[in-house]
mmCIF file of C-alpha atoms in Angstrom:
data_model
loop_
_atom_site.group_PDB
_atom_site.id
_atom_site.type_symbol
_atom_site.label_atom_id
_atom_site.label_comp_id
_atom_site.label_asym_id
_atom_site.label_seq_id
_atom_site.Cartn_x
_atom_site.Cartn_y
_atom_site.Cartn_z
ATOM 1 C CA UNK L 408 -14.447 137.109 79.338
ATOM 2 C CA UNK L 409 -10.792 136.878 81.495
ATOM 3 C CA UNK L 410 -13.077 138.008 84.171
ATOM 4 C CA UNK L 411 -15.589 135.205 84.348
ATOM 5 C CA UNK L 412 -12.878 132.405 83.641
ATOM 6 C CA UNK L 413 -10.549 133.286 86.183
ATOM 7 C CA UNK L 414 -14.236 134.246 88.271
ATOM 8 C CA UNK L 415 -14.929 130.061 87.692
ATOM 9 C CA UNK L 416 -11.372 128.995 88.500
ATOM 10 C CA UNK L 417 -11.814 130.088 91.996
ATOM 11 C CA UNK L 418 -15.426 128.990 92.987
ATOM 12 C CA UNK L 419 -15.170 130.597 96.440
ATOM 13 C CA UNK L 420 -12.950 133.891 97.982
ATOM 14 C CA UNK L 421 -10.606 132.745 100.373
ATOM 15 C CA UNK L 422 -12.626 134.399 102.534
ATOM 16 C CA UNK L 423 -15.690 132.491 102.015
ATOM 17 C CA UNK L 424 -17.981 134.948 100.239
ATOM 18 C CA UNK L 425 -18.616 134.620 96.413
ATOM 19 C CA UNK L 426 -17.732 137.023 93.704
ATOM 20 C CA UNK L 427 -20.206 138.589 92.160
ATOM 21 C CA UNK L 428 -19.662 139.403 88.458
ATOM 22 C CA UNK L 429 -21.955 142.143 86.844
ATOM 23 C CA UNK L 430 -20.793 142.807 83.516
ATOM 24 C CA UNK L 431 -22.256 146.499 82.528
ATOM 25 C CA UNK L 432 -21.892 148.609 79.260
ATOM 26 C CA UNK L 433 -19.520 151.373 80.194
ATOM 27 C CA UNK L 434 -21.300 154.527 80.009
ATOM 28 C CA UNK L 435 -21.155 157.614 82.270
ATOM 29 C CA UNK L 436 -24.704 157.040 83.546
ATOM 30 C CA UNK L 437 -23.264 153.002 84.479
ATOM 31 C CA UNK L 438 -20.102 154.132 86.392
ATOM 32 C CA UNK L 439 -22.171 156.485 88.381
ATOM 33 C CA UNK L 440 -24.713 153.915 89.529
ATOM 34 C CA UNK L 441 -22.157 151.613 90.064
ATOM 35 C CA UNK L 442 -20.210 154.204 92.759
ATOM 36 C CA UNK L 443 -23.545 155.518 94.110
ATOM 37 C CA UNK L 444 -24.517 152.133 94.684
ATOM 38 C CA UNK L 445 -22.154 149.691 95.002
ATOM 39 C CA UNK L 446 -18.978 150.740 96.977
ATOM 40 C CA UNK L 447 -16.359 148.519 97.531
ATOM 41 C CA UNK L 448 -15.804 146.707 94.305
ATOM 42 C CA UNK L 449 -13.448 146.479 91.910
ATOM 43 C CA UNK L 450 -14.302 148.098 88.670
ATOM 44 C CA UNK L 451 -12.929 146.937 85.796
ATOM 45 C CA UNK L 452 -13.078 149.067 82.455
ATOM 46 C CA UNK L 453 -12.232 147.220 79.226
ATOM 47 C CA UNK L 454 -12.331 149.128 75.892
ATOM 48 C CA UNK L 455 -10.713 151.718 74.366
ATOM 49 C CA UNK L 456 -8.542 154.852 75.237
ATOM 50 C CA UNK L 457 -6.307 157.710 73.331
ATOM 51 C CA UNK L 458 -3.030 158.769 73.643
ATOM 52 C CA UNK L 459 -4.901 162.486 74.677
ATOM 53 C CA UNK L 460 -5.681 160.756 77.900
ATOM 54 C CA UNK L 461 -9.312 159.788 77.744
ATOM 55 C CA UNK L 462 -11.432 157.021 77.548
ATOM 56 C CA UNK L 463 -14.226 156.118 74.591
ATOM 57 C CA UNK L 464 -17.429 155.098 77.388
ATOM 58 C CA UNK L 465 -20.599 154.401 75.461
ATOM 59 C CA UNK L 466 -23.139 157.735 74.418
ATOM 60 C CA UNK L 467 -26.214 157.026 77.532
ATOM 61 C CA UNK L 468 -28.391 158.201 74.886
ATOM 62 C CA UNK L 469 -27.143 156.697 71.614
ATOM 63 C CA UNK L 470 -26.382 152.799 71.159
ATOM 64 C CA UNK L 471 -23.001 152.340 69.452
ATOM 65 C CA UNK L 472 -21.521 155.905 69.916
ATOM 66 C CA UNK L 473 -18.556 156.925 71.733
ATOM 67 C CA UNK L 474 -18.561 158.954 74.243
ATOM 68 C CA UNK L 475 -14.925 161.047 75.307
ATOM 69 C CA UNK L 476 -14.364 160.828 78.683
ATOM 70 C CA UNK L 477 -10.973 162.408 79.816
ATOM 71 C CA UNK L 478 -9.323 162.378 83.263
ATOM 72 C CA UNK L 479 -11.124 165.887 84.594
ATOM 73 C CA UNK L 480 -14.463 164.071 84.395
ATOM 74 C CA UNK L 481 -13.517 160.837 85.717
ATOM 75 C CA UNK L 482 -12.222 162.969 88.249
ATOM 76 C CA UNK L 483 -15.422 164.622 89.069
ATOM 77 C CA UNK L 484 -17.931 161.924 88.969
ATOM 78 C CA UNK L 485 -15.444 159.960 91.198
ATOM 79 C CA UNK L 486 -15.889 163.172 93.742
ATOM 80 C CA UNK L 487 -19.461 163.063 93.293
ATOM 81 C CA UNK L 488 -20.660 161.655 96.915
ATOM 82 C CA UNK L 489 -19.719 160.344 99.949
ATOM 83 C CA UNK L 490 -19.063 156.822 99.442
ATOM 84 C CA UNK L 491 -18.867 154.370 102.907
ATOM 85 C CA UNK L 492 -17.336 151.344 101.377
ATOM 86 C CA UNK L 493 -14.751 152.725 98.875
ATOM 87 C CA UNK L 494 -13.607 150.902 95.433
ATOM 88 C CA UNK L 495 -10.664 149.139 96.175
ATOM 89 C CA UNK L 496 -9.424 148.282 93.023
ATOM 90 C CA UNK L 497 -9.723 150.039 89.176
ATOM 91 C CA UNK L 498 -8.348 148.084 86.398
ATOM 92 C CA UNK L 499 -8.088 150.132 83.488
ATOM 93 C CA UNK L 500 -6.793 148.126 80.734
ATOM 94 C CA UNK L 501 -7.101 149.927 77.831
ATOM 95 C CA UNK L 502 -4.683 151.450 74.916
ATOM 96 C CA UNK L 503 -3.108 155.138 77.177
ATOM 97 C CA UNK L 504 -4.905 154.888 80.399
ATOM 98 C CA UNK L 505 -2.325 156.187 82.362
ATOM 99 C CA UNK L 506 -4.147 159.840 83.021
ATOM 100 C CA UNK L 507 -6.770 158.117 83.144
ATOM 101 C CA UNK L 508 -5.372 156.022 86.069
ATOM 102 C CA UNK L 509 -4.454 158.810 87.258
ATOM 103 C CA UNK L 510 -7.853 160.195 88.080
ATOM 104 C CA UNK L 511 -8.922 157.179 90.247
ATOM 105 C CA UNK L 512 -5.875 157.343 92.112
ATOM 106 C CA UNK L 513 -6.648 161.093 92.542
ATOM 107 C CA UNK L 514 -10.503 159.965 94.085
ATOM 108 C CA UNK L 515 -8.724 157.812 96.634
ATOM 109 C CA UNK L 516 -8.831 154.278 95.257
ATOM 110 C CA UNK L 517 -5.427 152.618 96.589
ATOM 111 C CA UNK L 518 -4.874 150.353 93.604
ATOM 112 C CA UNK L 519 -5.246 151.161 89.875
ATOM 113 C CA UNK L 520 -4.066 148.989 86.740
ATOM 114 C CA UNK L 521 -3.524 150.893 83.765
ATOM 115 C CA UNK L 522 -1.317 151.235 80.826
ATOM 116 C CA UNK L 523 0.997 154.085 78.961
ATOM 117 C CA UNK L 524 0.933 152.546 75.835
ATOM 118 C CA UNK L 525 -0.987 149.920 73.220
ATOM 119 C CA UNK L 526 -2.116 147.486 74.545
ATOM 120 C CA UNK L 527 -3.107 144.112 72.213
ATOM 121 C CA UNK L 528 -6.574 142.939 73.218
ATOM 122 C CA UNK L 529 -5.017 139.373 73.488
ATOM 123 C CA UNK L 530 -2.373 140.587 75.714
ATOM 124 C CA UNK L 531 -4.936 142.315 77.969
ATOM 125 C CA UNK L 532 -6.908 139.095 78.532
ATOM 126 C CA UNK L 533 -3.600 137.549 79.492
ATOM 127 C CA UNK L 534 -2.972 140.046 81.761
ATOM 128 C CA UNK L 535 -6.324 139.817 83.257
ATOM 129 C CA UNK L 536 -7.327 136.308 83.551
ATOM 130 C CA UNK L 537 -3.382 136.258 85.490
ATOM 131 C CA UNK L 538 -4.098 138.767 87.668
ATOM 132 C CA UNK L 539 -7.512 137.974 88.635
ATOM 133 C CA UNK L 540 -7.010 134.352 89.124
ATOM 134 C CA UNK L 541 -4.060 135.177 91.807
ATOM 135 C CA UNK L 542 -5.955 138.124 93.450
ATOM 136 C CA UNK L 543 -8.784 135.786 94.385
ATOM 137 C CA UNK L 544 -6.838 133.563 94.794
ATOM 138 C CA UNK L 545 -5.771 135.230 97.864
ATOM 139 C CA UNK L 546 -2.367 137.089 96.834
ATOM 140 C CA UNK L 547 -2.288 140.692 97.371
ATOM 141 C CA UNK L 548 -2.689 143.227 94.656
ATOM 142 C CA UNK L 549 1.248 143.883 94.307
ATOM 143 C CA UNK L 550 1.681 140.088 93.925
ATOM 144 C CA UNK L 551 -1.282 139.248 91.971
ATOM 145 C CA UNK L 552 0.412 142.073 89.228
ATOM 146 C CA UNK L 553 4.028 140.592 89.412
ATOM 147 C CA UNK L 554 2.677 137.207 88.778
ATOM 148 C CA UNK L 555 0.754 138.704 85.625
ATOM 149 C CA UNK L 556 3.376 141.010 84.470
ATOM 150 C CA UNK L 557 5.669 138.079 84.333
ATOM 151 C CA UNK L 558 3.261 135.736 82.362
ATOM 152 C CA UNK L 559 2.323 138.329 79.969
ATOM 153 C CA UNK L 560 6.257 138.725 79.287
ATOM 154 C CA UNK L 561 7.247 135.063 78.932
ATOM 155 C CA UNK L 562 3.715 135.002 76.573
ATOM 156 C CA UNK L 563 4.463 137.749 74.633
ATOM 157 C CA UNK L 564 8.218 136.575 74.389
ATOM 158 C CA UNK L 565 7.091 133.676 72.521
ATOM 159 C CA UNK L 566 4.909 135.809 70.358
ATOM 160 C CA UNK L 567 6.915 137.655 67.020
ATOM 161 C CA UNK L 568 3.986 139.672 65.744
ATOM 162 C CA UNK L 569 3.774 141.024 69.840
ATOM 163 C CA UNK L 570 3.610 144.976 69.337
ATOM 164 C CA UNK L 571 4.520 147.118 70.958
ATOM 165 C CA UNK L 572 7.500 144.838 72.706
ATOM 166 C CA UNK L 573 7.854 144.748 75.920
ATOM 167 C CA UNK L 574 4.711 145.189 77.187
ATOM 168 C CA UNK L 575 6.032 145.576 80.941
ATOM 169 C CA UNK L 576 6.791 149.345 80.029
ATOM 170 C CA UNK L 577 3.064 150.073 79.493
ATOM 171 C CA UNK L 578 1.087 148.239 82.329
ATOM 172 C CA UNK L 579 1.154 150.132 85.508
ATOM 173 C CA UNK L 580 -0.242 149.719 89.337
ATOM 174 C CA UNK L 581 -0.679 152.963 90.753
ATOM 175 C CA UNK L 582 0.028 155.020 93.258
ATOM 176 C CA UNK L 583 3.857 153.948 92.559
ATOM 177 C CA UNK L 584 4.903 154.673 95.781
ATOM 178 C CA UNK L 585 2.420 152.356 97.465
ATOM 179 C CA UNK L 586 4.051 149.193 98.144
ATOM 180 C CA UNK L 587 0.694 146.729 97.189
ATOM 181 C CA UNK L 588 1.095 144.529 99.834
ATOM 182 C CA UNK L 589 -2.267 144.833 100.834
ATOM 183 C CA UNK L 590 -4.304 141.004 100.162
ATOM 184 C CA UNK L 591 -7.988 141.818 99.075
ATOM 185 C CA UNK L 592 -10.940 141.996 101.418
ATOM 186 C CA UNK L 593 -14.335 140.725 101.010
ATOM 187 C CA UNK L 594 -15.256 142.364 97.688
ATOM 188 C CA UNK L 595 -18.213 142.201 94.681
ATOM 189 C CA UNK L 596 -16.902 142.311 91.332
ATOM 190 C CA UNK L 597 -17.964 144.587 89.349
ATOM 191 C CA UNK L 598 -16.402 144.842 85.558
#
């Protein structure tokens, strides 16, 4: 939902192409199309994860059933072909994504959002519709996540039942050593 109204706030990239929004159930047999096919695109996963370091996708076979996916199989099916146009962007935010995060940074993709902690659904909207309104906007990743960080905080400063406080010690952009100063390029969304 944070996708598609920060997706109508900006009607048009800066760059003059249109963002495509393709909202997908999150199963293994989804993510796999989506990198076979697709390429440079930010994927966005929104659901849920466990402090063991994997994420609950959705059973291919079986409607409503989780599915563990941990950080060795992300791994793999992000190593699984050669991909031309890369994904540029993984937002991961879900309760402990962090190893999960870690995976896609591991695959090569220069810009991961992920978390260490809870995460409050309400407070991951926030987050989102905040980030994604400044990255299309035009800011670069590392700008679009300050500018989000620091709205979730003031938000969640105003909020008493906010747990766990502060949220800025469990959202993440990884690699941590990569400065983020990069703006985005002509991309498809893909979430």
């Amino acid at each position: 939902r944070c996708l598609q109204e920060a997706a109508r706030e900006i009607p048009c990239s800066p760059y003059g192409h249109r963002l495509l929004l393709q909202p997908l159930t999150a199963s293994v047999r989804t993510l796999r199309s989506l990198l076979t096919v697709s390429g440079g695109a930010i994927l966005h996963f929104g659901g849920h994860g466990a402090p063991i370091g994997f994420l609950l996708f959705e059973h291919t076979h079986t409607d409503g059933v989780a599915h563990r996916i941990d950080h060795a199989v992300l791994t793999d099916l992000f190593a699984a072909g050669h991909k031309d146009e890369p994904t540029l962007l993984a937002c991961v935010l879900t309760c402990h994504s962090y190893r999960s995060g870690q995976a896609f940074v591991a695959a090569g993709v220069p810009h991961v959002v992920c978390t260490g902690g809870r995460l409050q659904d309400d407070h991951a909207a926030h987050f989102c519709y905040q980030f994604y309104l400044a990255l299309f906007s035009g800011k670069s990743v590392g700008e679009s996540f300050e500018i989000a960080n620091r709205s979730l905080a003031a938000d969640v400063a105003e909020d008493p039942s906010a747990h766990p406080p502060p949220h800025r010690r469990s959202v993440f952009l990884a690699p941590p050593e990569d400065p983020h100063d990069r703006g985005p390029t002509p991309f498809r969304l893909l979430g």
